[in-house]
Coordinates of C-alpha atoms in Angstrom, one line a residue:
M1 CA 113.5 111.1 67.9
R2 CA 109.8 110.2 68.3
K3 CA 110.6 108.1 71.4
N4 CA 112.4 111.2 73.0
N5 CA 109.4 113.4 72.1
L6 CA 107.0 110.8 73.7
K7 CA 109.0 110.7 76.9
Q8 CA 109.0 114.5 77.0
R9 CA 105.3 114.7 76.5
I10 CA 104.7 112.1 79.3
H11 CA 107.0 114.1 81.6
L12 CA 105.2 117.4 80.9
W13 CA 101.8 115.7 81.4
S14 CA 102.7 114.1 84.7
G15 CA 104.3 117.4 85.9
D16 CA 101.1 119.2 84.9
Q17 CA 99.0 116.6 86.7
L18 CA 101.1 116.9 89.9
E19 CA 100.8 120.7 89.7
Q20 CA 97.0 120.4 89.5
L21 CA 97.1 118.0 92.5
R22 CA 99.1 120.5 94.6
L23 CA 96.8 123.3 93.8
H24 CA 93.7 121.2 94.5
L25 CA 95.2 120.0 97.8
A26 CA 95.4 123.6 99.1
R27 CA 91.6 123.5 99.4
H28 CA 90.1 122.4 102.7
D29 CA 87.9 119.9 101.0
A30 CA 90.2 117.9 98.8
L31 CA 88.9 114.7 100.3
L32 CA 89.5 112.1 97.7
Q33 CA 93.1 113.1 97.0
L34 CA 93.9 113.3 100.8
S35 CA 92.3 109.9 101.2
L36 CA 94.6 108.3 98.7
L37 CA 97.6 110.0 100.2
G38 CA 96.5 108.9 103.7
L39 CA 96.4 105.2 102.3
L40 CA 99.9 105.5 101.0
T41 CA 101.1 107.1 104.3
G42 CA 99.5 104.1 106.1
L43 CA 101.5 101.7 103.8
L44 CA 104.7 103.5 104.4
A45 CA 104.2 104.0 108.1
G46 CA 103.1 100.4 108.7
T47 CA 106.1 99.0 106.9
V48 CA 108.5 101.1 108.9
I49 CA 106.8 100.2 112.2
V50 CA 106.9 96.6 111.4
L51 CA 110.7 96.8 110.6
F52 CA 111.3 98.6 113.9
R53 CA 109.5 96.0 115.9
M54 CA 111.3 93.2 114.1
V55 CA 114.7 94.8 114.8
V56 CA 113.9 95.3 118.5
E57 CA 112.1 92.0 119.2
Q58 CA 114.5 89.7 117.1
T59 CA 117.5 91.3 118.9
Q60 CA 115.9 90.9 122.3
A61 CA 115.0 87.3 121.6
G62 CA 118.5 86.6 120.5
F63 CA 120.1 87.3 123.9
L64 CA 117.3 86.9 126.4
A65 CA 116.4 83.6 127.9
D66 CA 113.9 81.3 126.2
G67 CA 113.8 83.8 123.2
L68 CA 111.3 86.0 125.2
P69 CA 111.6 89.7 124.0
E70 CA 111.2 91.0 127.7
N71 CA 112.6 88.4 129.8
Y72 CA 115.1 90.6 131.6
E73 CA 114.3 88.9 134.9
A74 CA 116.3 85.9 133.6
L75 CA 119.5 87.9 133.3
S76 CA 122.0 88.0 136.1
P77 CA 121.9 91.1 138.3
W78 CA 125.2 92.5 137.1
L79 CA 124.1 92.1 133.5
R80 CA 120.9 94.0 134.3
F81 CA 123.1 96.7 135.7
L82 CA 125.5 96.9 132.8
L83 CA 123.1 96.5 129.9
P84 CA 121.3 99.9 130.2
I85 CA 124.7 101.6 130.6
A86 CA 125.9 100.0 127.4
G87 CA 122.8 101.1 125.7
A88 CA 123.3 104.7 127.0
L89 CA 126.9 104.7 125.6
I90 CA 125.6 103.6 122.1
I91 CA 122.9 106.3 122.2
A92 CA 125.3 109.0 123.4
L93 CA 127.8 108.1 120.7
F94 CA 125.3 107.9 117.8
F95 CA 123.7 111.2 118.7
H96 CA 127.1 112.9 119.2
L97 CA 128.0 111.8 115.6
Y98 CA 124.7 112.4 113.9
A99 CA 122.2 114.5 115.8
K100 CA 123.5 118.1 115.1
G101 CA 121.5 119.4 118.1
E102 CA 118.3 117.4 117.6
T103 CA 117.8 115.5 120.8
V104 CA 114.1 116.0 121.6
L105 CA 112.1 113.3 119.9
G106 CA 108.9 111.3 120.2
V107 CA 105.3 112.9 120.4
T108 CA 106.8 116.1 121.8
Y109 CA 108.9 116.6 118.7
V110 CA 105.9 115.8 116.4
M111 CA 103.8 118.4 118.2
E112 CA 106.6 121.0 118.1
R113 CA 106.9 120.5 114.3
M114 CA 103.2 120.9 113.9
A115 CA 103.1 124.0 116.0
Y116 CA 106.2 125.8 114.6
H117 CA 107.1 124.1 111.3
Q118 CA 103.9 123.2 109.6
G119 CA 104.4 119.5 110.1
Y120 CA 107.8 119.4 108.4
L121 CA 109.7 116.5 110.1
T122 CA 113.3 115.8 109.1
F123 CA 114.9 112.6 107.8
R124 CA 117.5 113.1 110.6
S125 CA 114.9 112.9 113.3
F126 CA 113.5 109.7 111.6
V127 CA 116.9 108.0 111.8
L128 CA 117.7 109.2 115.3
Q129 CA 114.4 107.9 116.6
F130 CA 114.8 104.6 114.9
V131 CA 118.2 103.9 116.1
G132 CA 118.0 105.7 119.4
A133 CA 114.7 104.1 120.5
A134 CA 115.7 100.6 119.3
A135 CA 119.0 100.8 121.4
A136 CA 117.0 102.1 124.4
I137 CA 114.4 99.4 124.3
I138 CA 116.8 96.6 123.6
S139 CA 119.0 97.6 126.5
G140 CA 116.2 97.6 128.9
H141 CA 115.5 101.3 129.5
S142 CA 112.1 102.1 130.9
V143 CA 110.7 103.6 127.7
G144 CA 107.8 102.7 125.4
R145 CA 107.6 101.9 121.7
E146 CA 104.5 103.8 120.9
G147 CA 106.1 107.3 121.0
P148 CA 108.8 106.2 118.5
H149 CA 106.1 104.5 116.4
I150 CA 104.2 107.8 116.3
L151 CA 107.4 109.8 115.2
L152 CA 108.3 107.1 112.6
G153 CA 104.8 107.2 111.2
A154 CA 104.4 110.9 111.3
A155 CA 107.8 111.3 109.6
A156 CA 106.8 108.9 106.9
G157 CA 103.8 111.0 106.1
S158 CA 105.7 114.4 106.3
L159 CA 108.6 113.2 104.2
L160 CA 106.1 111.9 101.5
G161 CA 104.4 115.2 101.4
Q162 CA 107.7 117.1 101.3
R163 CA 109.0 114.8 98.5
L164 CA 105.9 115.6 96.4
F165 CA 106.0 119.3 97.3
L166 CA 102.5 119.3 98.6
P167 CA 101.0 122.3 100.3
N168 CA 101.5 122.6 104.0
N169 CA 97.9 122.0 105.0
S170 CA 98.2 118.6 103.3
I171 CA 101.5 117.8 105.0
R172 CA 99.9 118.5 108.4
T173 CA 97.1 116.0 107.6
L174 CA 99.7 113.4 106.5
V175 CA 101.5 113.8 109.8
G176 CA 98.1 113.0 111.5
C177 CA 97.8 110.0 109.3
G178 CA 101.2 108.7 110.3
T179 CA 100.5 109.4 114.0
A180 CA 97.3 107.3 113.8
A181 CA 99.2 104.5 112.0
G182 CA 101.8 104.5 114.8
I183 CA 99.2 103.9 117.6
A184 CA 97.1 101.5 115.5
A185 CA 100.1 99.4 114.5
S186 CA 101.3 99.2 118.1
F187 CA 98.2 97.6 119.6
N188 CA 96.1 96.5 116.7
T189 CA 93.7 99.3 117.7
P190 CA 92.9 101.4 114.6
L191 CA 90.0 103.4 116.0
A192 CA 92.1 104.4 119.1
G193 CA 94.9 105.5 116.7
V194 CA 92.5 107.7 114.8
I195 CA 91.2 109.3 118.0
F196 CA 94.6 109.8 119.4
A197 CA 95.8 111.6 116.3
L198 CA 92.8 114.0 116.1
E199 CA 92.6 114.5 119.9
V200 CA 96.3 115.0 120.8
V201 CA 98.3 115.9 117.7
M202 CA 96.0 117.6 115.2
M203 CA 93.5 118.8 117.9
E204 CA 90.6 119.0 115.4
Y205 CA 87.7 116.9 114.1
S206 CA 86.6 117.3 110.6
L207 CA 85.5 115.1 107.7
V208 CA 88.6 116.0 105.6
S209 CA 90.8 114.9 108.5
F210 CA 88.8 111.7 109.6
I211 CA 88.7 109.8 106.4
P212 CA 92.4 110.0 105.5
V213 CA 93.5 109.3 109.1
I214 CA 91.1 106.3 109.2
L215 CA 92.4 104.9 106.0
A216 CA 96.1 105.2 107.3
A217 CA 95.2 103.6 110.6
V218 CA 93.4 100.7 109.0
T219 CA 96.2 100.1 106.5
A220 CA 99.0 100.2 109.1
T221 CA 97.0 97.8 111.3
G222 CA 96.7 95.4 108.4
I223 CA 100.3 95.4 107.7
S224 CA 101.0 94.8 111.4
I225 CA 98.6 91.9 111.5
A226 CA 100.2 90.5 108.4
A227 CA 103.6 90.5 110.1
F228 CA 102.8 89.7 113.7
G229 CA 99.4 88.1 113.6
N230 CA 96.1 89.3 115.1
A231 CA 97.0 88.5 118.7
P232 CA 96.2 91.3 121.0
A233 CA 99.0 93.3 122.8
F234 CA 97.8 92.2 126.2
E235 CA 96.2 88.9 127.4
I236 CA 92.9 90.2 128.7
P237 CA 90.2 87.8 129.9
P238 CA 86.5 88.6 129.5
M239 CA 85.7 91.4 131.9
T240 CA 82.6 93.2 133.2
L241 CA 81.5 95.2 136.3
P242 CA 79.8 92.5 138.4
S243 CA 77.8 94.9 140.5
L244 CA 77.1 98.6 141.0
A245 CA 78.3 98.1 144.5
E246 CA 81.7 98.3 143.1
I247 CA 81.3 101.9 141.8
P248 CA 83.0 103.3 144.9
V249 CA 86.1 101.3 144.2
V250 CA 86.1 102.6 140.6
L251 CA 85.8 106.1 141.9
L252 CA 88.7 105.4 144.3
L253 CA 90.8 104.1 141.5
G254 CA 90.1 107.2 139.5
L255 CA 91.3 109.4 142.4
L256 CA 94.4 107.3 142.9
V257 CA 95.3 107.3 139.2
G258 CA 94.8 111.0 139.0
G259 CA 97.2 111.5 141.9
L260 CA 99.8 109.2 140.4
S261 CA 99.4 110.9 137.0
A262 CA 99.9 114.4 138.6
L263 CA 103.0 113.1 140.4
F264 CA 104.5 111.7 137.3
I265 CA 103.9 114.9 135.3
Q266 CA 105.4 117.0 138.1
L267 CA 108.5 114.8 138.4
M268 CA 109.0 114.9 134.6
Q269 CA 108.7 118.7 134.6
M270 CA 111.1 119.1 137.5
T271 CA 113.6 116.7 136.0
M272 CA 113.7 118.3 132.5
A273 CA 113.8 121.8 134.0
R274 CA 117.0 121.0 135.9
V275 CA 118.9 119.2 133.1
T276 CA 118.1 121.3 130.1
R277 CA 121.5 122.9 130.1
V278 CA 123.4 119.6 130.8
A279 CA 125.1 118.1 127.8
F280 CA 123.0 115.3 126.1
W281 CA 125.6 112.7 126.5
R282 CA 126.0 113.3 130.2
R283 CA 122.2 113.1 130.7
V284 CA 121.9 109.9 128.8
L285 CA 124.8 108.2 130.6
A286 CA 123.3 109.3 134.0
A287 CA 120.0 107.7 132.9
G288 CA 121.8 104.5 132.0
V289 CA 123.4 104.3 135.4
L290 CA 120.2 105.0 137.3
M291 CA 118.3 102.5 135.0
G292 CA 121.1 99.9 135.8
V293 CA 120.5 100.4 139.5
V294 CA 116.8 99.9 139.2
G295 CA 117.3 96.9 137.0
F296 CA 119.7 95.4 139.4
L297 CA 117.1 95.6 142.2
V298 CA 113.8 95.3 140.4
P299 CA 114.1 93.6 137.0
Q300 CA 110.4 93.9 136.3
A301 CA 110.8 97.6 135.7
M302 CA 113.2 97.1 132.8
G303 CA 112.0 97.5 129.2
I304 CA 108.5 98.3 128.1
G305 CA 107.2 95.8 130.6
Y306 CA 104.3 94.3 128.7
D307 CA 104.9 90.9 130.3
T308 CA 104.5 92.5 133.7
V309 CA 101.3 94.3 132.6
N310 CA 99.9 91.0 131.4
S311 CA 100.7 89.4 134.8
A312 CA 98.9 92.4 136.5
L313 CA 95.9 91.8 134.2
L314 CA 95.8 88.2 135.2
G315 CA 96.1 88.9 138.9
E316 CA 99.5 87.0 139.2
L317 CA 101.3 89.8 141.2
G318 CA 101.0 90.1 144.9
I319 CA 100.4 93.4 146.8
T320 CA 104.0 93.8 148.0
L321 CA 105.6 93.1 144.6
L322 CA 103.2 95.5 142.9
M323 CA 104.1 98.3 145.3
V324 CA 107.8 97.8 144.8
I325 CA 107.3 97.5 141.0
L326 CA 105.2 100.7 141.0
V327 CA 107.7 102.8 142.8
A328 CA 110.7 101.4 140.7
K329 CA 108.9 102.0 137.4
V330 CA 108.0 105.6 138.3
L331 CA 111.6 106.4 139.2
A332 CA 113.1 104.5 136.2
T333 CA 110.7 106.2 133.7
V334 CA 111.3 109.6 135.1
A335 CA 115.0 109.0 135.0
C336 CA 115.0 107.7 131.4
L337 CA 112.6 110.1 129.7
G338 CA 113.3 113.1 131.8
L339 CA 117.0 112.8 131.1
G340 CA 116.4 112.5 127.3
V341 CA 116.6 108.8 126.4
P342 CA 114.8 108.6 123.0
G343 CA 111.8 106.5 123.8
G344 CA 108.0 106.8 124.4
N345 CA 106.0 107.4 127.5
I346 CA 102.7 105.7 126.6
G347 CA 104.0 102.2 127.3
P348 CA 105.2 103.1 130.8
L349 CA 102.0 104.9 131.5
L350 CA 100.0 101.7 130.7
F351 CA 102.4 99.9 132.9
L352 CA 101.9 102.1 135.9
G353 CA 98.1 102.3 135.4
G354 CA 97.9 98.5 135.2
C355 CA 100.0 97.9 138.3
L356 CA 98.1 100.5 140.4
G357 CA 94.7 99.2 139.2
S358 CA 95.7 95.6 140.1
L359 CA 97.0 96.9 143.5
T360 CA 93.7 98.8 144.1
G361 CA 91.7 95.7 143.2
Q362 CA 93.5 93.4 145.5
I363 CA 93.6 95.9 148.5
A364 CA 89.8 96.4 148.0
T365 CA 89.3 92.7 148.0
H366 CA 91.0 92.3 151.4
V367 CA 89.5 95.4 153.0
F368 CA 86.0 95.2 151.9
H369 CA 85.8 91.4 151.4
H370 CA 84.5 91.8 147.9
E371 CA 84.9 88.2 146.6
T372 CA 83.5 89.2 143.3
L373 CA 86.2 91.8 142.5
D374 CA 88.1 91.1 139.3
V375 CA 91.6 92.3 139.8
G376 CA 92.3 92.2 136.0
F377 CA 89.3 94.4 135.5
Y378 CA 90.7 97.1 137.7
A379 CA 94.1 96.7 136.1
L380 CA 92.5 97.4 132.8
L381 CA 90.7 100.5 134.1
G382 CA 93.9 101.7 135.6
M383 CA 95.6 101.5 132.2
G384 CA 92.9 103.5 130.5
A385 CA 92.7 106.0 133.3
M386 CA 96.5 106.6 133.4
M387 CA 96.8 107.2 129.7
G388 CA 93.7 109.4 129.5
A389 CA 94.6 111.5 132.6
T390 CA 98.3 112.0 131.9
L391 CA 98.0 112.7 128.2
Q392 CA 94.6 114.5 128.6
A393 CA 93.2 112.2 125.9
P394 CA 90.1 110.7 127.4
L395 CA 88.5 109.5 124.1
A396 CA 91.6 107.8 122.8
A397 CA 92.0 106.1 126.2
L398 CA 88.5 104.8 126.3
T399 CA 88.6 103.7 122.7
A400 CA 91.7 101.8 123.3
M401 CA 90.1 100.0 126.3
M402 CA 87.2 99.0 124.2
E403 CA 89.2 97.6 121.3
L404 CA 91.6 95.8 123.6
T405 CA 88.7 94.0 125.4
H406 CA 86.1 93.8 122.7
S407 CA 83.8 94.2 125.6
P408 CA 81.1 97.0 125.6
Q409 CA 80.5 96.4 129.3
T410 CA 83.8 98.2 130.0
I411 CA 82.4 101.5 128.6
M412 CA 80.5 102.8 131.6
P413 CA 83.1 102.1 134.3
G414 CA 85.8 103.1 131.9
M415 CA 84.2 106.4 131.2
L416 CA 83.8 107.0 134.9
V417 CA 87.3 106.2 136.0
I418 CA 88.8 108.2 133.1
V419 CA 86.7 111.3 133.9
V420 CA 87.6 111.1 137.7
A421 CA 91.3 110.7 137.0
G422 CA 91.3 113.5 134.4
L423 CA 89.5 116.0 136.7
T424 CA 91.8 115.0 139.6
V425 CA 94.8 115.9 137.4
S426 CA 93.5 119.1 135.8
E427 CA 91.3 120.5 138.6
L428 CA 92.7 119.2 141.8
F429 CA 96.5 119.3 141.0
R430 CA 96.2 121.9 138.2
Q431 CA 98.4 119.9 135.8
E432 CA 98.2 120.1 132.0
S433 CA 98.8 117.2 129.7
L434 CA 102.2 115.6 129.8
F435 CA 103.0 116.6 126.2
L436 CA 102.1 120.2 126.7
T437 CA 104.1 120.2 129.9
L438 CA 107.2 118.7 128.1
M439 CA 106.8 121.3 125.3
R440 CA 106.8 124.1 127.8
A441 CA 109.9 122.6 129.4
I442 CA 111.8 123.1 126.2
G443 CA 110.5 126.6 125.8
K444 CA 107.7 125.9 123.3
D445 CA 103.9 126.1 123.3
Y446 CA 101.0 124.5 121.3
D447 CA 98.4 127.0 120.0
T448 CA 95.0 125.4 120.0
N449 CA 93.1 128.7 119.0
P450 CA 90.1 127.6 116.9
V451 CA 90.8 130.2 114.3
M452 CA 94.4 129.1 113.9
L453 CA 93.2 125.5 113.5
A454 CA 90.8 126.5 110.7
L455 CA 93.6 128.6 109.0
R456 CA 96.0 125.6 109.1
R457 CA 93.4 123.5 107.2
A458 CA 93.7 125.5 104.0
G459 CA 96.5 126.6 101.7
V460 CA 97.0 130.0 100.1
A461 CA 96.4 128.5 96.7
S462 CA 92.8 127.8 97.7
V463 CA 91.8 131.5 98.1
M464 CA 94.4 133.5 96.1
H465 CA 93.3 135.8 93.2
K466 CA 94.3 134.2 89.9
R467 CA 93.1 137.0 87.7
F468 CA 96.1 139.2 87.7
V469 CA 98.8 140.4 85.2
R470 CA 102.4 141.4 85.8
P471 CA 103.1 144.6 84.0
D472 CA 106.5 146.5 84.2
R473 CA 106.5 149.7 86.2
R474 CA 106.5 151.8 83.1
I475 CA 104.4 150.8 80.1
S476 CA 103.0 152.4 77.0
R477 CA 99.3 153.3 76.6
D478 CA 98.8 150.6 74.0
K479 CA 100.5 148.0 76.3
A480 CA 98.2 149.1 79.1
E481 CA 95.1 148.8 77.0
A482 CA 96.2 145.4 75.8
L483 CA 96.7 144.2 79.4
L484 CA 93.1 145.2 80.3
R485 CA 91.5 143.3 77.5
D486 CA 91.7 140.1 79.6
Q487 CA 89.8 141.9 82.4
P488 CA 92.3 141.3 85.3
E489 CA 91.4 142.1 88.8
W490 CA 94.9 143.0 89.9
L491 CA 98.2 144.5 88.6
L492 CA 101.2 143.0 90.2
I493 CA 103.8 145.6 89.3
Q494 CA 107.2 144.2 88.4
G495 CA 110.4 145.9 89.5
D496 CA 113.9 145.1 88.4
E497 CA 114.1 141.8 90.3
R498 CA 110.8 141.2 91.9
P499 CA 107.2 142.6 92.1
V500 CA 107.2 146.0 94.0
G501 CA 103.5 146.8 94.4
L502 CA 99.9 145.6 93.9
M503 CA 97.1 147.9 92.6
P504 CA 93.6 147.2 91.5
A505 CA 93.2 147.0 87.7
V506 CA 90.2 149.3 87.9
D507 CA 92.5 152.1 88.9
L508 CA 94.4 151.9 85.6
V509 CA 91.1 151.8 83.8
R510 CA 90.0 154.9 85.5
F511 CA 93.3 156.7 84.7
L512 CA 93.0 155.8 81.0
K513 CA 89.5 157.1 80.8
T514 CA 90.5 160.3 82.6
E515 CA 93.5 160.9 80.2
E516 CA 91.7 159.8 77.1
G517 CA 92.1 163.1 75.3
I518 CA 95.7 163.5 76.4
T519 CA 98.6 161.7 74.6
V520 CA 100.6 159.7 77.3
S521 CA 103.7 158.2 76.0
Q522 CA 104.6 156.3 79.1
I523 CA 102.5 155.4 82.1
D524 CA 104.3 155.0 85.4
L525 CA 102.2 152.6 87.4
L526 CA 103.7 153.7 90.8
E527 CA 103.0 157.4 90.0
I528 CA 99.5 157.5 88.6
P529 CA 96.5 158.0 91.0
G530 CA 95.3 154.8 92.6
Q531 CA 95.4 152.5 95.5
R532 CA 98.8 150.6 95.8
V533 CA 100.1 148.4 98.5
D534 CA 103.5 146.9 99.2
V535 CA 103.8 143.1 98.5
A536 CA 105.9 140.3 99.9
P537 CA 106.3 136.8 98.7
I538 CA 104.8 133.6 100.2
Y539 CA 105.4 130.1 99.1
L540 CA 102.8 128.2 97.2
Q541 CA 102.8 125.4 99.9
A542 CA 102.0 127.8 102.8
T543 CA 98.8 127.6 104.8
L544 CA 96.5 130.5 105.5
Q545 CA 97.9 130.7 109.0
E546 CA 101.4 131.4 107.6
A547 CA 99.8 134.0 105.3
L548 CA 98.2 135.8 108.2
E549 CA 101.5 135.7 110.1
R550 CA 103.3 137.2 107.2
L551 CA 100.7 139.9 106.8
N552 CA 101.0 140.6 110.6
R553 CA 104.7 141.2 110.2
G554 CA 104.2 144.3 108.0
A555 CA 103.3 143.1 104.5
E556 CA 100.1 144.7 103.0
A557 CA 99.5 141.9 100.4
L558 CA 101.2 138.7 99.2
Y559 CA 102.1 137.2 95.9
V560 CA 102.1 133.4 95.8
E561 CA 105.2 131.8 94.2
R562 CA 107.1 128.5 93.8
M563 CA 110.6 127.8 92.5
T564 CA 110.1 125.6 89.4
A565 CA 113.7 125.5 88.5
P566 CA 116.9 126.9 90.0
G567 CA 116.6 130.7 89.8
I568 CA 113.1 130.5 88.2
R569 CA 110.1 131.4 90.3
R570 CA 106.6 131.1 89.0
I571 CA 103.9 133.4 90.5
Y572 CA 100.5 131.7 90.8
G573 CA 98.3 134.5 92.4
V574 CA 97.9 137.3 94.8
L575 CA 96.4 137.4 98.3
T576 CA 95.2 140.5 100.2
R577 CA 94.3 140.8 103.9
E578 CA 90.7 141.6 103.0
Q579 CA 90.4 138.4 100.9
L580 CA 91.8 136.2 103.7
E581 CA 89.5 137.8 106.3
S582 CA 86.5 137.5 104.0
A583 CA 87.2 133.8 103.4
Y584 CA 87.4 132.8 107.1
K585 CA 85.6 135.6 108.8
L586 CA 88.4 136.4 111.2

């Protein structure tokens, strides 16, 4: 009996502690608690990403020559043609059986869930991304692993927050933590992961965001290093800009990368716009056939292509081959990603930028007779510029370049080429970031209004009024006086099934004083003189943005509730428009 009582007490204590954690996390400054959750998200995300890489790379090594994960060039031409088609059949069948309409994945999906669903990712999308991306990469489709890593990491953070019933503002932060973990574990670049998460997905910079995201990125990187070692993703020799005389070549590269980036975004937009109403299985099979044709002709364009990127960095590819590979990779990537193959686009972007940079360096060497030109240096600049311009993420791209090279000498030319490429895309060709373009192609948008960003950082529990009582509509005078002894600020008037109105407690005090000499057997709180507003429920996990949207749909005030057991709802506080506006000075 005592043992059962002890278990019950421990259960009640742990439940109370978790409840206090949820209420505290609704605040915008719950730094310590969010940091610990960020650390846990990094552990989960890093483990999932390592598992994904092991599945992909071990499978590739099992059937590709010499056990090299991306050695598709060693396959016979007909195998290179049939392999992507086989992968497309697997993806189409799996999605037909399991997707239930969820076919848009990767970073676009994460941003869509952040914009419209407060960061709630589904377990279904997690499984679809894991299986679909693994099948696509193994079968040689021109897709990257970073996008899947981002979704898998973001889903790990989101599902953790949902499992603990954390407030939505905290879940959004955990999605950012998972995003940073995905990029960090892909390249062993934790700082680039942090900047990417804040710059692209969360679109905010604040202390309460930085520290949890940093912890997640560092933790995931540590797990990746423990599993795969500390070898960099690319073989990059020591690099520097030999002379300021090469600045014109850097500027030219920025313009060329900007033009290629704009072309890539435009082709992706046109492809997606024309196939949105085509059945998913038809699109994926068409992508498989097109990828098979490209693989048959240009095997270097198959898969993620990091082996080809390394060759470009080392200057091992000639001008003609680089041109052929560049055209083939653009067509293959647009075909795969534009038609819906569940992979990422960051890897192909790095591939394209590296090839174009190496090509520019070699042509400049021949035309201007610059014997000091380092082809690999321009390949690296092209990689950073292509990523920064296409994703409109200049800081993340520059940080990735620095972490990959461990060379501060790349900062100045890197900044220059990224800025020129970015301006070429946005100002000359009037293109938005690839992710925003893809979101609009599926009929969505991403609101970056600073006020909305501020409202998303805090939950309703952080600003709600807690000094309230819940009287029935009709109460006696004695009951009314008893309620007022605790000096509540608000009366949340209870109807037959739910609250039906909210009034200031001072109005009841005023009525009792006015009617002091008159015997009142029953007081109808909906009839006495006073200010009353209609109320609507909002869930305890909601952010202030959700509260504002609920108020804008007609509610005059909100009561904050949570279901504590089936059919039982606990009310934690009340929230008025004046209070919300006062808290954040809208």
